[in-house]
Short mmCIF file of C-alpha atoms and ligand atoms in Angstrom, two decimals:
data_model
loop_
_atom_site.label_atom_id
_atom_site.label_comp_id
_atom_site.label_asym_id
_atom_site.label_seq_id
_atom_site.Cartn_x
_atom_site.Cartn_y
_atom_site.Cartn_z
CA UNK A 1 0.00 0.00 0.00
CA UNK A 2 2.66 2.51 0.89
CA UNK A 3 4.79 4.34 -2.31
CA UNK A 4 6.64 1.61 -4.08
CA UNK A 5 6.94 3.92 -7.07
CA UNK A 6 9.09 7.10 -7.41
CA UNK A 7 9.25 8.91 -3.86
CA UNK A 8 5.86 10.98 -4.10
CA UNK A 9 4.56 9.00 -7.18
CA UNK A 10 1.26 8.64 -5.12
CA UNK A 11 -0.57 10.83 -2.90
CA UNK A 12 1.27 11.26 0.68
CA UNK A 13 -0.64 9.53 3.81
CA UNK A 14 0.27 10.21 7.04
CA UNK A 15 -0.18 12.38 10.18
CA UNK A 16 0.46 16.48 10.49
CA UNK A 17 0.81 18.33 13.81
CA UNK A 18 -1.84 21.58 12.86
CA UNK A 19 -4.71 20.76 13.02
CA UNK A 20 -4.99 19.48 16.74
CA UNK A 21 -1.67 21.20 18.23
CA UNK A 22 -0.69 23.99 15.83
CA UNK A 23 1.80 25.84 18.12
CA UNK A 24 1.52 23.42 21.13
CA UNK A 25 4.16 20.87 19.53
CA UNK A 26 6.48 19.40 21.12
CA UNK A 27 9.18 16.15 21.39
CA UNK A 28 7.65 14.10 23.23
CA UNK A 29 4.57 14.27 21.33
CA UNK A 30 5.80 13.18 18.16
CA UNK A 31 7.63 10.45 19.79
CA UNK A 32 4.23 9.24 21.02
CA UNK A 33 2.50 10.04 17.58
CA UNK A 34 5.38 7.79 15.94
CA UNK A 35 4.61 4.91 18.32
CA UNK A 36 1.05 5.10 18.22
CA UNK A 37 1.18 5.24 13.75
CA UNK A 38 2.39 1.64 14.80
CA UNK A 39 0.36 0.38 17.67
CA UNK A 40 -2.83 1.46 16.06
CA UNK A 41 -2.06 -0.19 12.79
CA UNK A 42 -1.74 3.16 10.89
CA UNK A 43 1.55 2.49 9.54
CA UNK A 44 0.58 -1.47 8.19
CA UNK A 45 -2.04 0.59 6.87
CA UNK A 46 0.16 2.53 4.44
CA UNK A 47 0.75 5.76 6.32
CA UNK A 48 3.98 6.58 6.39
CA UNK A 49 5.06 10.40 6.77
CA UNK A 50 5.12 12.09 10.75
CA UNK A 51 4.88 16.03 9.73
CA UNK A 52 5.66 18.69 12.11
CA UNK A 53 4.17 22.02 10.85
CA UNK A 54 4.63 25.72 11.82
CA UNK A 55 5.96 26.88 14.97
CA UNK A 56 9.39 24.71 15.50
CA UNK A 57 11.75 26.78 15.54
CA UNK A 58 13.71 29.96 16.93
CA UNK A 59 12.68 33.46 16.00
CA UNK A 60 15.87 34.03 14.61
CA UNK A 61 18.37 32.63 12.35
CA UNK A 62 21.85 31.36 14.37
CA UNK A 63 24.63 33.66 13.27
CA UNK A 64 25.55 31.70 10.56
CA UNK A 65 22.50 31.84 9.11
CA UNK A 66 21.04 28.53 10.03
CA UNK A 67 17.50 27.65 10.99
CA UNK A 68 16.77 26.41 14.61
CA UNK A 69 15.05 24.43 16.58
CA UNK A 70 13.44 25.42 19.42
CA UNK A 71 15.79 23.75 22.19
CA UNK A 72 12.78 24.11 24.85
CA UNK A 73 9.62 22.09 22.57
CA UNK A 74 13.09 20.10 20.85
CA UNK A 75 15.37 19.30 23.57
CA UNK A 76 17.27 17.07 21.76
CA UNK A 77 16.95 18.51 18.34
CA UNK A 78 15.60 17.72 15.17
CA UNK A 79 18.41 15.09 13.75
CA UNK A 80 17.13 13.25 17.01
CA UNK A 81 14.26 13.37 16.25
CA UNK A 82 14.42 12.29 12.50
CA UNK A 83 16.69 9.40 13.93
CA UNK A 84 13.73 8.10 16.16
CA UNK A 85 10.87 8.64 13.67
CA UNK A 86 13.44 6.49 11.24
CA UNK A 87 13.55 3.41 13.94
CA UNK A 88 9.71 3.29 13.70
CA UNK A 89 9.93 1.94 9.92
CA UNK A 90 8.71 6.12 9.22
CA UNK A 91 9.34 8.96 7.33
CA UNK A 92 9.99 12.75 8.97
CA UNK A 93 8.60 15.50 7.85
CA UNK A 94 8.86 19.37 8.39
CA UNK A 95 7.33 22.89 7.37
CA UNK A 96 8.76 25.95 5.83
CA UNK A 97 7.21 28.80 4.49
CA UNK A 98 8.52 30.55 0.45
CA UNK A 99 8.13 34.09 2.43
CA UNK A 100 10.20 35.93 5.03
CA UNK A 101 8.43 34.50 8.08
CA UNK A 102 6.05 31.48 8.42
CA UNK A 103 2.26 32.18 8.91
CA UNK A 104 3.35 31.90 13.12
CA UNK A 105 5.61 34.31 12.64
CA UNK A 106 8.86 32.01 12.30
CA UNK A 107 11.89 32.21 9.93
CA UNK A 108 10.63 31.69 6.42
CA UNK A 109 12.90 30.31 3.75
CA UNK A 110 12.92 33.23 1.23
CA UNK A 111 16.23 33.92 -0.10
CA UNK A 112 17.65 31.23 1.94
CA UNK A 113 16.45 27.90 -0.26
CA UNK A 114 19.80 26.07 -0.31
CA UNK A 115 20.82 26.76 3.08
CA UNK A 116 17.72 25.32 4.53
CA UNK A 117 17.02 22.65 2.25
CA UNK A 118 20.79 21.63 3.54
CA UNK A 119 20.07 21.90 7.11
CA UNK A 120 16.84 19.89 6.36
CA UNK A 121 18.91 17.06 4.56
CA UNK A 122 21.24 16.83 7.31
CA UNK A 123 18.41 16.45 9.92
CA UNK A 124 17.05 13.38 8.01
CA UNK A 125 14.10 15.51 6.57
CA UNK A 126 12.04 12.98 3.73
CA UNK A 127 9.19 15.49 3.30
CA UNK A 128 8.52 19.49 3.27
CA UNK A 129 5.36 21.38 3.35
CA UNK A 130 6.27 24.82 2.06
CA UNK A 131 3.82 27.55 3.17
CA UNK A 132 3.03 30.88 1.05
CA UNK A 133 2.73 33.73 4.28
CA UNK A 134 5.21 36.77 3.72
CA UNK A 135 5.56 36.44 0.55
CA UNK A 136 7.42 39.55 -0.87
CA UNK A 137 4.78 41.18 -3.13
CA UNK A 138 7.70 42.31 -5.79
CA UNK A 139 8.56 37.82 -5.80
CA UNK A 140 6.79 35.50 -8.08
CA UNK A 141 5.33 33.23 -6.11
CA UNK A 142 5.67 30.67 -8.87
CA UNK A 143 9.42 31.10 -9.25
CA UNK A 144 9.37 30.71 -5.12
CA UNK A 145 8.26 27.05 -5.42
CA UNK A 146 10.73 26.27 -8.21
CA UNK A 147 13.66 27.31 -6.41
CA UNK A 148 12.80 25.55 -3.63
CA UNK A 149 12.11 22.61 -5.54
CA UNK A 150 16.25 23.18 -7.02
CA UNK A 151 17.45 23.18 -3.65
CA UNK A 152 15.08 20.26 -2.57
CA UNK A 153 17.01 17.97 -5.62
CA UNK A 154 20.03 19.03 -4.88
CA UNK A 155 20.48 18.83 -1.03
CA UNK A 156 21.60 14.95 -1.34
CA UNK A 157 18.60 13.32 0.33
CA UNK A 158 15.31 12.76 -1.25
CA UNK A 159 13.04 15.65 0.06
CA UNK A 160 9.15 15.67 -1.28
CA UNK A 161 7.73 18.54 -1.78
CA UNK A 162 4.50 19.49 -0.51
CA UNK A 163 3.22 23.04 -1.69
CA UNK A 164 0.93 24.56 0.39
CA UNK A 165 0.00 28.19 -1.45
CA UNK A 166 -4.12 27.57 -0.74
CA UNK A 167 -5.01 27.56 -4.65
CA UNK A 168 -3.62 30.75 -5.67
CA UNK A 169 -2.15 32.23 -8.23
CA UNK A 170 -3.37 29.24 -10.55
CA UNK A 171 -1.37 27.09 -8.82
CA UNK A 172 -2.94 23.89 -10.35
CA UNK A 173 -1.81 25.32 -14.00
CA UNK A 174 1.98 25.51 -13.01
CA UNK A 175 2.68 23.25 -9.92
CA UNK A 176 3.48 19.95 -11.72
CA UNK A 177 6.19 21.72 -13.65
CA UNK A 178 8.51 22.74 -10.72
CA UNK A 179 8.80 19.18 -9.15
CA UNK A 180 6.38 19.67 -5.78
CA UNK A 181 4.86 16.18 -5.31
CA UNK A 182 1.48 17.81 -4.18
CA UNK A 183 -0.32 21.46 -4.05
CA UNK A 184 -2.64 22.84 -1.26
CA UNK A 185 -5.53 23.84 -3.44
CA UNK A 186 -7.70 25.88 -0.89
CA UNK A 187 -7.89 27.72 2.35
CA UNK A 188 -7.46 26.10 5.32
CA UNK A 189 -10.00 23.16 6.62
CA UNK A 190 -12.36 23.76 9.64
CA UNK A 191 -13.61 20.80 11.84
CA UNK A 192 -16.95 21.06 10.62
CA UNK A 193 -19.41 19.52 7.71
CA UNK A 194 -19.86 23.30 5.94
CA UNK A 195 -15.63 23.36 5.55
CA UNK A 196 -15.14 19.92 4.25
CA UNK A 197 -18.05 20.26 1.68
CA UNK A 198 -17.14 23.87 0.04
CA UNK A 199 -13.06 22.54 -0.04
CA UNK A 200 -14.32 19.21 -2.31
CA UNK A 201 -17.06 21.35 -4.20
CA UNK A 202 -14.15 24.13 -4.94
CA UNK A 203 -12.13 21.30 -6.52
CA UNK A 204 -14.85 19.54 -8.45
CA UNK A 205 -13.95 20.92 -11.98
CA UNK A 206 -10.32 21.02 -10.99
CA UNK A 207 -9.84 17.06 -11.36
CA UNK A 208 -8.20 16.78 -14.82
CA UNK A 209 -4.66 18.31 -13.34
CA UNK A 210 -4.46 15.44 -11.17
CA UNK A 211 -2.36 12.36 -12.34
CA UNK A 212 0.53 10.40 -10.58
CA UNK A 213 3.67 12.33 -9.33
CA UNK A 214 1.77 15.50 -8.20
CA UNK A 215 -1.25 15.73 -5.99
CA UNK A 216 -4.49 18.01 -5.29
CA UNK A 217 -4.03 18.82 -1.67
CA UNK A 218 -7.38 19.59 -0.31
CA UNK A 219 -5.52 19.99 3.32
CA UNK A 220 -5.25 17.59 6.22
CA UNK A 221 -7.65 15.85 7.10
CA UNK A 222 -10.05 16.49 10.34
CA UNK A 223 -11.57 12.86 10.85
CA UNK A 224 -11.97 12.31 14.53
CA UNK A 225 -10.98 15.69 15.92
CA UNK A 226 -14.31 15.64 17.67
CA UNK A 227 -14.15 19.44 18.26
CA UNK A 228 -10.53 19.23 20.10
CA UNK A 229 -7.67 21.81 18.45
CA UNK A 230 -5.19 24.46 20.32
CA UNK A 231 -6.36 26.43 17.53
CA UNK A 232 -9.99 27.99 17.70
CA UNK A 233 -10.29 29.15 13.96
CA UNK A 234 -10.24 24.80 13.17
CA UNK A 235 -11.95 24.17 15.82
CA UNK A 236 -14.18 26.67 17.50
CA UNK A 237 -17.99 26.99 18.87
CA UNK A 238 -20.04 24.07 17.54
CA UNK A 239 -17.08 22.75 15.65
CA UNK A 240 -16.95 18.60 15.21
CA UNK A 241 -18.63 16.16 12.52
CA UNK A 242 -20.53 13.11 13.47
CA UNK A 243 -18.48 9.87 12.10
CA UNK A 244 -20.55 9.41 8.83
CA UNK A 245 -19.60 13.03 8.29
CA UNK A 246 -15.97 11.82 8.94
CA UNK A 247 -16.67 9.07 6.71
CA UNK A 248 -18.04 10.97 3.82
CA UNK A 249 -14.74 13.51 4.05
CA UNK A 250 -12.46 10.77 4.03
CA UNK A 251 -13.89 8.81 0.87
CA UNK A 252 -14.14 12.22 -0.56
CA UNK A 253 -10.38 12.90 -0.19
CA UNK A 254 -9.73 9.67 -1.28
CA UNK A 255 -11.34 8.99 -4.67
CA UNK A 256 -10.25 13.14 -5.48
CA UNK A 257 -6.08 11.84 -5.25
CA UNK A 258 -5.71 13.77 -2.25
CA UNK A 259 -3.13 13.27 0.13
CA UNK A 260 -4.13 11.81 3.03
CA UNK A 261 -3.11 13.73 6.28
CA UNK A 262 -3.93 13.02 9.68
CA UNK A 263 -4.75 15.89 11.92
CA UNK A 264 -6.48 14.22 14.70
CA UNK A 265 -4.40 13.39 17.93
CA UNK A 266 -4.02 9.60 16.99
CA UNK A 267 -2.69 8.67 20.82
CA UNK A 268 -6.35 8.92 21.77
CA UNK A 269 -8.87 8.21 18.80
CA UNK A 270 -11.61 6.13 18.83
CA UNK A 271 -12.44 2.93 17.26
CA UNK A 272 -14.79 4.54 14.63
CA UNK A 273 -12.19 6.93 13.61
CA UNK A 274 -9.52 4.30 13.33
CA UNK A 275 -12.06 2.19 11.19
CA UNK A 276 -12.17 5.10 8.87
CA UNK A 277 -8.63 5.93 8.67
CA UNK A 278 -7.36 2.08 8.46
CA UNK A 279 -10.21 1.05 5.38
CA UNK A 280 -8.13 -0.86 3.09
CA UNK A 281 -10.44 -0.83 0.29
CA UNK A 282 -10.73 3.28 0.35
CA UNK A 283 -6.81 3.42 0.66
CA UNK A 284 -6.64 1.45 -2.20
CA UNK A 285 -8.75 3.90 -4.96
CA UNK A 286 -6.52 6.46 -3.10
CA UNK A 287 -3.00 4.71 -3.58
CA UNK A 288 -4.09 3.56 -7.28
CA UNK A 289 -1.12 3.31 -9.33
CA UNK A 290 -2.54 5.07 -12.71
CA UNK A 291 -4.25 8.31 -10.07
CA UNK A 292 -6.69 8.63 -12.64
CA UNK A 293 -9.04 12.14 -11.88
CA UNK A 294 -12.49 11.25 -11.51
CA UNK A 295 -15.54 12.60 -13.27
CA UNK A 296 -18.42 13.87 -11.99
CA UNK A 297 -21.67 11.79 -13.43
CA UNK A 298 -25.29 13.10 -13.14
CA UNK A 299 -28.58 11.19 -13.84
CA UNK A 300 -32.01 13.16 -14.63
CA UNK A 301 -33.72 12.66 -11.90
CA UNK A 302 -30.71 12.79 -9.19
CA UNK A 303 -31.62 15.48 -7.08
CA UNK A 304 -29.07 18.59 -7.15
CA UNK A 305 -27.76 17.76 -3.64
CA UNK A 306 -25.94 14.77 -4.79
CA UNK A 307 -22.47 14.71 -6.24
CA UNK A 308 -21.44 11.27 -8.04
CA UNK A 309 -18.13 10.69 -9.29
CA UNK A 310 -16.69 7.70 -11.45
CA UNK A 311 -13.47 6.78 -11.94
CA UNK A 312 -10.88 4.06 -13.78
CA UNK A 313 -8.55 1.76 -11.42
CA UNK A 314 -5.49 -0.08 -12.25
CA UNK A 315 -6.57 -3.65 -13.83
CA UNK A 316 -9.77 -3.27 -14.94
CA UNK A 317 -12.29 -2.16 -11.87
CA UNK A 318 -13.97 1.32 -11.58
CA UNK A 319 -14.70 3.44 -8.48
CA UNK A 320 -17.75 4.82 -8.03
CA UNK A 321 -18.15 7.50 -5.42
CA UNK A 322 -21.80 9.70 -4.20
CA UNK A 323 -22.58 11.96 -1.29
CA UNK A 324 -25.75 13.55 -0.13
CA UNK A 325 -25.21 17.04 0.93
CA UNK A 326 -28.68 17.51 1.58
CA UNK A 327 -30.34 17.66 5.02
CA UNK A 328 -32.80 14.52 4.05
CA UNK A 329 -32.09 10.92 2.69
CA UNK A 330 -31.99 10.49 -1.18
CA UNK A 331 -31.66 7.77 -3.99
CA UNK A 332 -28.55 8.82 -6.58
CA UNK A 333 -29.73 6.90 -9.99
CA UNK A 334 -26.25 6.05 -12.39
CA UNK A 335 -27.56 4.60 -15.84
CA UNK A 336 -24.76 2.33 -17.12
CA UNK A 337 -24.80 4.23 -20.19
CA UNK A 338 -23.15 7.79 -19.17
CA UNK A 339 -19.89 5.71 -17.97
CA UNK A 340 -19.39 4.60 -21.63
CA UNK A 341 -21.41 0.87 -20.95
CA UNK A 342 -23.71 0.57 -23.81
CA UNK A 343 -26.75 -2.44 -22.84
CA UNK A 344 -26.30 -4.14 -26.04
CA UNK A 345 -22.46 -5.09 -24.53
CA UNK A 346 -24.18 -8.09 -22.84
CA UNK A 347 -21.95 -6.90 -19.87
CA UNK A 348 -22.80 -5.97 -16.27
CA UNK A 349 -21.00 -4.38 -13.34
CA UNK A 350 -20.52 -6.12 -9.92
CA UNK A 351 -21.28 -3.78 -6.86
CA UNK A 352 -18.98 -4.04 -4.10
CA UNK A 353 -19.42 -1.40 -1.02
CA UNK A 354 -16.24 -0.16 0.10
CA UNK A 355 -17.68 1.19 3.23
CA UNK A 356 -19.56 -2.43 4.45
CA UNK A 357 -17.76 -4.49 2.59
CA UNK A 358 -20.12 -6.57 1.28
CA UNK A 359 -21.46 -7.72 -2.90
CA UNK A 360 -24.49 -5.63 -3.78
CA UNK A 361 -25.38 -7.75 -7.05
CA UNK A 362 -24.81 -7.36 -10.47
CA UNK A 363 -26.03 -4.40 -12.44
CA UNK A 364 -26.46 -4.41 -16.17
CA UNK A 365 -28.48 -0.97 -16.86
CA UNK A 366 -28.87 0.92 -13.90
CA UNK A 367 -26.96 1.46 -10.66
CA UNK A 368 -29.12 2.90 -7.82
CA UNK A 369 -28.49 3.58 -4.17
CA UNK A 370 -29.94 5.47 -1.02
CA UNK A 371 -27.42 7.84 0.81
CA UNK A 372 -28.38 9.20 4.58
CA UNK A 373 -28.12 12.94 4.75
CA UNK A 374 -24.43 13.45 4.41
CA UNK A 375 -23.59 9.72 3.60
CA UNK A 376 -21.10 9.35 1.08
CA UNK A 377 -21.23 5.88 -0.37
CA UNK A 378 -17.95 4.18 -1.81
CA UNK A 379 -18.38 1.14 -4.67
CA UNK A 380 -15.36 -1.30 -6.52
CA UNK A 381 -16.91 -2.03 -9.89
CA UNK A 382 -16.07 -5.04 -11.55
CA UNK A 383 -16.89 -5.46 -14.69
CA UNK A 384 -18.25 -8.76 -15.87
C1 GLA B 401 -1.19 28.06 6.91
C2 GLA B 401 -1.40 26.67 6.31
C3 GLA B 401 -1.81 25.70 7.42
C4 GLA B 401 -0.75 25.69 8.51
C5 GLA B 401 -0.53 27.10 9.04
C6 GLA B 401 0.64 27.17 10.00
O1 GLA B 401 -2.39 28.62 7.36
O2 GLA B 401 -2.37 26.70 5.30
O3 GLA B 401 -2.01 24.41 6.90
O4 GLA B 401 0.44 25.16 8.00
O5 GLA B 401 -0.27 28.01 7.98
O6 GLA B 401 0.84 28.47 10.49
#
């Protein structure tokens, strides 16, 4: 399940530090993050990448220049660190920002790509998520990424690139082309049903730049954060989904190509949010060798508040993906036809739910299913 391919030739999974702790990081918790990616099966699950985001560091630059870590949250610094992540069969990853200063107010990277990118190497670093806050307004923001990306290949160490600019600029037009592995399409994600439905609709018609080597970022994900974050703009008054929500906004990530980033505090989830996280059969659209984009697919009389998507696999099967983002339950109606299956074929497709894991027959014309307000239903077609 985890990247066989080319270092970033699939859509990242693994855990990030904002959305629960955002400044409230510290050693010790990633040490217990690391451990608990293996004692709650996350890692044999594919995830693979431990990300510590904004707030890591010193203020200031050392006098030669140097990024560092803050010796009170990182007593024993980040190489340490890196080291122990390592010994837990994981990858170690870190934040930057293309500005002057980091969105917390932290040494940026701007105008000081090579130097960092070294001190990253020599740390152990395997993945980067690379901010756009304080961004000079005379720099091209497009040129930022690519010169990161040069001092990313050229550090000595296999550093991914994660771009995390929130859609601007275009970013989905020119992204692919500097050598990021993935690009943060959107603002940032709130713990709540609202958030996680305007990021996927904002993407919708955005699928055809997706393909294998560089990924639609729709941000980390907020599956089991129940309400809980430091950070009251994620997770303020009457913030939390109920676990089909969490459900619905993990298939959703996962048939869209999107990296898949933890941002719950994975030490203490329950065992509905590890059953989400850990479904082998969603992972596997996600992780798909060929990352084929979906397309959206309507039917007549599908009412306006469902969103259906259908896409190719490796080997022959199809995904098929709908939500309800309505307030009542609804049928979604596919007709056979508007995937490219003409009747007269003699064929039919074999329904298997992703979500129960069970058959749900053979289907030669028509494909119909009832989704729960906010129920996102997940199929493996097979054709036969
Ligand atoms: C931005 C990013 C977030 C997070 C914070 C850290 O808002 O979009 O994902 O990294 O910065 O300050």
């Amino acid at each position: 399940m985890a990247n066989t391919l080319v270092h970033g030739a699939l859509p990242a999974l693994g855990w990030n530090s904002w959305n629960t702790f955002s400044w409230k990081i510290h050693e010790k918790l990633i040490q217990e993050t690391a451990d608990a990616m293996i004692s709650t099966g996350l890692r044999d699950a594919g995830y693979e990448y431990v990300v510590i985001d904004d707030c890591w560091s010193l203020k200031e630059r050392d006098a030669n220049g140097r990024i560092t870590a803050d010796p009170e949250k990182f007593p024993g610094g980040m190489k340490a660190l890196a080291d122990y992540v390592h010994s837990r069969g994981l990858k170690f990853g870190m934040y930057s920002c293309a500005g002057t200063h980091t969105c917390g107010g932290y040494p940026g990277s701007f105008d000081h790509e090579f130097t960092d990118a070294e001190t990253f190497a020599s740390w152990g670093v395997d993945y980067l998520k690379y901010d756009y806050c304080y961004r000079p307004a005379s720099a091209n923001g497009e040129n930022l990424y690519r010169r990161m990306a040069i001092a990313l290949r050229n550090c000595g160490r296999p550093i991914l690139l994660s771009a995390c600019n929130w859609g601007q600029d275009n970013v989905h037009q020119w992204i692919r082309g500097s050598g990021a592995s993935s690009f943060r399409s959107t603002g940032d994600i709130q713990d709540n049903w609202q958030s996680i439905k305007n990021i996927f609709l904002s993407q919708i018609d955005k699928t055809c730049y997706e393909g294998t080597g560089c990924h639609n970022d729709m941000d980390m994900l907020v599956v089991g954060m129940r309400g809980n974050a430091e950070n009251t703009y994620i997770a303020g008054k009457d913030s939390g989904c109920s676990d089909m929500e969490y459900s619905s906004h993990f298939s959703l990530w996962a048939i869209m190509n999107s990296p898949l980033m933890i941002g719950c505090d994975i030490r203490n989830m329950s065992d509905e949010t590890r059953t989400i996280l850990t479904n082998p059969e969603i992972l596997a659209i996600n992780q798909d060798a060929e990352c084929r984009p979906p397309f959206r697919v309507g039917a007549w009389n599908n009412n306006t508040d469902l969103v259906c998507l259908w896409r190719p696999l490796t080997g022959g099967d199809y995904a098929y993906a709908c939500v309800n983002f309505g307030d009542t339950p609804r049928e979604a109606s596919l007709q056979l036809f508007d995937i490219g299956l003409p009747y007269a074929s003699g064929k039919a497709f074999q329904a298997h739910n992703c979500i129960t894991h069970r058959d749900e027959g053979l289907h030669r014309e028509r494909f119909v299913c009832g989704l729960e307000s906010h129920e996102c239903k997940v199929y493996r077609m097979k054709l036969v």
